[in-house]
Short mmCIF file of C-alpha atoms in Angstrom, two decimals:
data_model
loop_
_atom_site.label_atom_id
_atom_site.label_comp_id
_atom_site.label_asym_id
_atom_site.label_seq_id
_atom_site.Cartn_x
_atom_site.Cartn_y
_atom_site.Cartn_z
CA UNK A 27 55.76 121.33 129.81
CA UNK A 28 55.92 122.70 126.34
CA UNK A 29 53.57 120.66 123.98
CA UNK A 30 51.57 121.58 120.38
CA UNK A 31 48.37 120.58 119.51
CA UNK A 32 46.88 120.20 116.25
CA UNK A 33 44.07 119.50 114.16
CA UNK A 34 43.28 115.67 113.75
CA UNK A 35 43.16 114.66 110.35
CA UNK A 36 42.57 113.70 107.82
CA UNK A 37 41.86 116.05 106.14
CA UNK A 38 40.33 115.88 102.37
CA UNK A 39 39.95 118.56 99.59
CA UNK A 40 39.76 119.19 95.98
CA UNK A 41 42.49 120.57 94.26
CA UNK A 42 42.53 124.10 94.21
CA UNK A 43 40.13 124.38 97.54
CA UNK A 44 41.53 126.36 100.47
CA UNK A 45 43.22 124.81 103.22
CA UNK A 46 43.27 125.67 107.04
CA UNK A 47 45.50 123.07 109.57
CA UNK A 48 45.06 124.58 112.99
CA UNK A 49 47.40 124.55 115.38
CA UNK A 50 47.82 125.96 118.95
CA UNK A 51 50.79 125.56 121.41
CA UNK A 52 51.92 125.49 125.15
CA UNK A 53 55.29 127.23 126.05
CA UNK A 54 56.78 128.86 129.08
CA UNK A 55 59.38 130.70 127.41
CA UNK A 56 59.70 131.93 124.03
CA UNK A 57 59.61 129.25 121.18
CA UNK A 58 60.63 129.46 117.53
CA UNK A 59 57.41 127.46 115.11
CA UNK A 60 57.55 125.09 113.02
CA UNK A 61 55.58 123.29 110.07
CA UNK A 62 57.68 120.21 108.81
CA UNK A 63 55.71 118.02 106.14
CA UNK A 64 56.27 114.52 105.62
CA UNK A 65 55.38 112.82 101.63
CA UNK A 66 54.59 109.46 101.31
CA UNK A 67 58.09 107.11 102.01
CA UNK A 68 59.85 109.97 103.49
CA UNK A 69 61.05 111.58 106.74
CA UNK A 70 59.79 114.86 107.82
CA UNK A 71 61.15 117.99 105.76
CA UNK A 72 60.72 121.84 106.69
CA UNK A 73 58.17 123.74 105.24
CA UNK A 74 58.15 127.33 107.32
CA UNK A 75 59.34 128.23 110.16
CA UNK A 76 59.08 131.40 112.52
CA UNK A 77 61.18 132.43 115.49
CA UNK A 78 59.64 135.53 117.01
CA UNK A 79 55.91 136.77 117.80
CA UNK A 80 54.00 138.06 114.57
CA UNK A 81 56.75 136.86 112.32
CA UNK A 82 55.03 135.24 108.74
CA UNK A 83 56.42 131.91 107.51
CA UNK A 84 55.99 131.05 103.82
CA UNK A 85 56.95 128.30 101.24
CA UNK A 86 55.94 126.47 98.50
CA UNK A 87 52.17 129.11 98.74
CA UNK A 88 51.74 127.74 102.74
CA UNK A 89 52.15 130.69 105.15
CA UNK A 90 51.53 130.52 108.82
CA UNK A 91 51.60 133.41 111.34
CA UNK A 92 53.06 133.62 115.16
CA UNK A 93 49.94 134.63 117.33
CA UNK A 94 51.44 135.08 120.47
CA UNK A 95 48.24 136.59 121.89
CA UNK A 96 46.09 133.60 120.75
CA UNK A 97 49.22 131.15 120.92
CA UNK A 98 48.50 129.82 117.19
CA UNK A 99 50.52 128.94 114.47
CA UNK A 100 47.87 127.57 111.91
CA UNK A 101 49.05 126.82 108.01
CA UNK A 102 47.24 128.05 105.10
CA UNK A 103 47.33 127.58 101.34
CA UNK A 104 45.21 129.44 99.44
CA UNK A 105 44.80 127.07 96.44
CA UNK A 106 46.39 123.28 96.93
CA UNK A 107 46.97 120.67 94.64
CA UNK A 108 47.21 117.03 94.49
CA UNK A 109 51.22 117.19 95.04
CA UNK A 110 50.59 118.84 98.37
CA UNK A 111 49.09 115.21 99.81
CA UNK A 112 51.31 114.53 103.08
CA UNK A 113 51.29 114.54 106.53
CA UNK A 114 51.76 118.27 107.89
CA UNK A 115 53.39 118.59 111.76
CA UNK A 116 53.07 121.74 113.67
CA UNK A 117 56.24 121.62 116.05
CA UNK A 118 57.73 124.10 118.69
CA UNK A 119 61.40 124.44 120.08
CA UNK A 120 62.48 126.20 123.24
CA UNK A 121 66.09 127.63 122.16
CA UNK A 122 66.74 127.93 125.78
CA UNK A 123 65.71 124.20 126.67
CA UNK A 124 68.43 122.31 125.34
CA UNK A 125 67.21 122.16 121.29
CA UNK A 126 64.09 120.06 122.53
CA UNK A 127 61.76 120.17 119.84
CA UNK A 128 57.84 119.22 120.80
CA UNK A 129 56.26 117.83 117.70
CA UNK A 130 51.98 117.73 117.07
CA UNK A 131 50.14 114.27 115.94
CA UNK A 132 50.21 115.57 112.50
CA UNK A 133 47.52 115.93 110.07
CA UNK A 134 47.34 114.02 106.86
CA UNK A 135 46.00 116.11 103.30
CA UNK A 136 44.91 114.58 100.91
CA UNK A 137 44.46 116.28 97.72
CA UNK A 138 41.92 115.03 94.92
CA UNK A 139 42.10 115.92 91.06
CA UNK B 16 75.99 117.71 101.88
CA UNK B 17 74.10 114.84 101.22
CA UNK B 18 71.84 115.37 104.41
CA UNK B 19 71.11 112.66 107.45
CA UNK B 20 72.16 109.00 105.88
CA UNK B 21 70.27 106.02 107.38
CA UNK B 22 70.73 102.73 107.03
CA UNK B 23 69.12 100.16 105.89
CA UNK B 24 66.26 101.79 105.10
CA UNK B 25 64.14 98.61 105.88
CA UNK B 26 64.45 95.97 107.87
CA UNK B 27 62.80 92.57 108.09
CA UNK B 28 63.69 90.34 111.04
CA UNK B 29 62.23 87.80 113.30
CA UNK B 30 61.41 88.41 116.93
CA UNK B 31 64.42 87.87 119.45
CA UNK B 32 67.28 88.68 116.81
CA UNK B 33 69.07 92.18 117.62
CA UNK B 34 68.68 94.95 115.13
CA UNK B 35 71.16 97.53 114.64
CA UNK B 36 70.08 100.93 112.63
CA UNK B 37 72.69 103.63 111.99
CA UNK B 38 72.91 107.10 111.58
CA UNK B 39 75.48 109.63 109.61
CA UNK B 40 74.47 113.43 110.37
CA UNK B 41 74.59 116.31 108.56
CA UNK B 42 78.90 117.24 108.97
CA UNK B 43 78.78 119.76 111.32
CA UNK B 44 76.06 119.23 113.73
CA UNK B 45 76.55 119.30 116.83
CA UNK B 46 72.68 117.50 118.27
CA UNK B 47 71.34 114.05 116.87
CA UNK B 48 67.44 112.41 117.37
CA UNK B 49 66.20 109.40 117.31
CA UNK B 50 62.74 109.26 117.05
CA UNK B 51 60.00 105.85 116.40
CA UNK B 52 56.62 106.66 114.26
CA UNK B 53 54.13 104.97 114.08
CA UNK B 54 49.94 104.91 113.40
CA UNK B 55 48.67 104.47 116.64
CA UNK B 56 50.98 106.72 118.73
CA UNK B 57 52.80 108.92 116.09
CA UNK B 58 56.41 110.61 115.97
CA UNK B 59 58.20 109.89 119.47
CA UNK B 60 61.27 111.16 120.69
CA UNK B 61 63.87 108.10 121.77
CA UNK B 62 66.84 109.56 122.65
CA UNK B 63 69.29 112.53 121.79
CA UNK B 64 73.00 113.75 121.93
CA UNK B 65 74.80 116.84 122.34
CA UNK B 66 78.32 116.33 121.13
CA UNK B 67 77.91 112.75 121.29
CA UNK B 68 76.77 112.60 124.60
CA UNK B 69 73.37 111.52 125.44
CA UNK B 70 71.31 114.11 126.92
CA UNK B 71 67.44 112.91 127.30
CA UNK B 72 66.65 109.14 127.00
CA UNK B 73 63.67 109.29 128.59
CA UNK B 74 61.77 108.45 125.78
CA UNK B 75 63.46 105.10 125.07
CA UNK B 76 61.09 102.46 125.76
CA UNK B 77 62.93 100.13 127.73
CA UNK B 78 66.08 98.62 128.53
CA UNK B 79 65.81 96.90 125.00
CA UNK B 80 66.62 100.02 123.20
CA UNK B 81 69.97 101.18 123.68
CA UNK B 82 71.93 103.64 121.42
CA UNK B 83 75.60 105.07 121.18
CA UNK B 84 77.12 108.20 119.36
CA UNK B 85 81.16 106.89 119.39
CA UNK B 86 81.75 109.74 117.10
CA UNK B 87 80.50 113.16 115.51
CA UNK B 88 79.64 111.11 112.53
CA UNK B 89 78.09 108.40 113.57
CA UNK B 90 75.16 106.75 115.73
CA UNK B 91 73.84 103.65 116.36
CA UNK B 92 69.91 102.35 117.96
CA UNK B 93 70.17 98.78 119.03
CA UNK B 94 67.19 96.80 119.72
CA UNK B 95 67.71 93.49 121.44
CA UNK B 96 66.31 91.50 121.47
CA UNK B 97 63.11 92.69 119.54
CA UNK B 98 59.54 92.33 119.15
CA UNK B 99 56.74 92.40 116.79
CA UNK B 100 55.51 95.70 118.74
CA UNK B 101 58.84 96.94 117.79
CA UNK B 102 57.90 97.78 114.13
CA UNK B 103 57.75 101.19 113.00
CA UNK B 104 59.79 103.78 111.28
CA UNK B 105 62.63 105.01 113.09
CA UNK B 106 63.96 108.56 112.15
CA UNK B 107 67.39 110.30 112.73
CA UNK B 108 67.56 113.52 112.72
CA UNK B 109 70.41 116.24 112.88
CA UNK B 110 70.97 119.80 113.90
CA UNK B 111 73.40 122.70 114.90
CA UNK B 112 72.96 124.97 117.88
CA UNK B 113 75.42 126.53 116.88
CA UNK B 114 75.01 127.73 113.55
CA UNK B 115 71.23 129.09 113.67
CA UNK B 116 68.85 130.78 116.16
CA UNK B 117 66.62 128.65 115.90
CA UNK B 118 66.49 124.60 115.96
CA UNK B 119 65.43 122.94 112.85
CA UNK B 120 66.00 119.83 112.79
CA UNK B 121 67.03 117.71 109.71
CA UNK B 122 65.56 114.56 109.39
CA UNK B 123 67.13 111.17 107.28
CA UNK B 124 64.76 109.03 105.18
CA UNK B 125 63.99 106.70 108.16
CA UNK B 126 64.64 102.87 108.52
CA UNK B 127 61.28 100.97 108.51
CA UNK B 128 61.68 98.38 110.54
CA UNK B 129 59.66 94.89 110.52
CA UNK B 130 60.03 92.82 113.55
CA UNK B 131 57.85 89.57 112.81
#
């Protein structure tokens, strides 16, 4: 079945470092992508999202690509700080498999001053 | 809209009592999640409706668990009687097939739930 995996955490920078969270998926049929992000307290929130092959989610500086041809969706940030400390979920839904979303294990940043 | 409403958003009770934890969705949705998360096995899928009927409840643990959707506005996850491997934090979340292309799910605040 459909199912995401992602980079085990956790992960810790500096602020302003670069950030990678990898993230690779399984589907039979054609997916939309998803990073939600989760802050201390709270439930999970959206951060990008992508429906098709080579479409570019961004928000907030965090982009991720669809790489159909390497099945990848990983999240970048170029330059984070110490608000961005949360847990980040790579997740995939199959629009044609009743709105069954697949989430990862979820990687927790943290960001130091 | 004010989003997915949970309530309470904790819980403390002692093992064998029944729990109740309840859900509003975002007005409009027609799909509502319940999911448990917790350290050592992360965010799990319970149970979820489709116009308030459930569709998958595979992932509900066992016959413990049991949850209802009476209306479009409203959902309930009973555990009873529960147990101390019961605590976590248990998410609703909400969403509309019908409305976008693709399924994002909204989630509530969670209710963290302490079972001692």
């Amino acid at each position: 079945g459909d199912s995401v995996t992602q980079m085990e955490g956790p992960v810790t920078l500096s602020e302003e470092a670069c950030l990678t969270i990898n993230c690779t998926y399984t589907a039979t049929g054609y997916p939309s992508l998803f990073w939600y992000v989760q802050y201390p307290g709270e439930g999970l929130q959206l951060l990008l999202k992508a429906t098709k092959a080579d479409d570019k989610g961004s928000n907030k500086g965090f982009e991720a690509t669809y790489r159909k041809e390497t099945t990848s969706f990983h999240l970048e940030k170029g330059s984070v700080q110490v608000s961005d400390s949360a847990v980040y979920f790579c997740a995939l839904s199959d629009r044609n498999n009743n709105n069954d979303m697949r989430f990862g294990a979820g990687t927790r940043l943290t960001v130091k001053p | 809209d004010a989003g997915v409403i949970q309530s309470p958003r904790h819980e403390v009770t002692e093992m064998g009592q029944e729990v109740t934890l309840r859900c509003k969705p975002i007005s409009g949705h027609d799909y509502l999640f319940w999911y448990r998360q917790t350290m050592m096995r992360g965010l799990e899928l319970l149970i979820y409706f489709n116009n308030n009927v459930p569709i998958d409840d595979s992932g509900m643990p066992e016959d413990r668990f049991s949850a209802k959707m009476p209306n479009a506005s409203f959902s309930t996850l009973k555990i009873q009687p529960s147990e101390p491997r019961d605590s976590a934090v248990y998410f609703c979340a909400s969403s509309s097939h019908r409305v976008m292309n693709y399924n994002e799910q909204f989630f509530g605040p969670g209710t963290r739930l302490t079972v001692l």
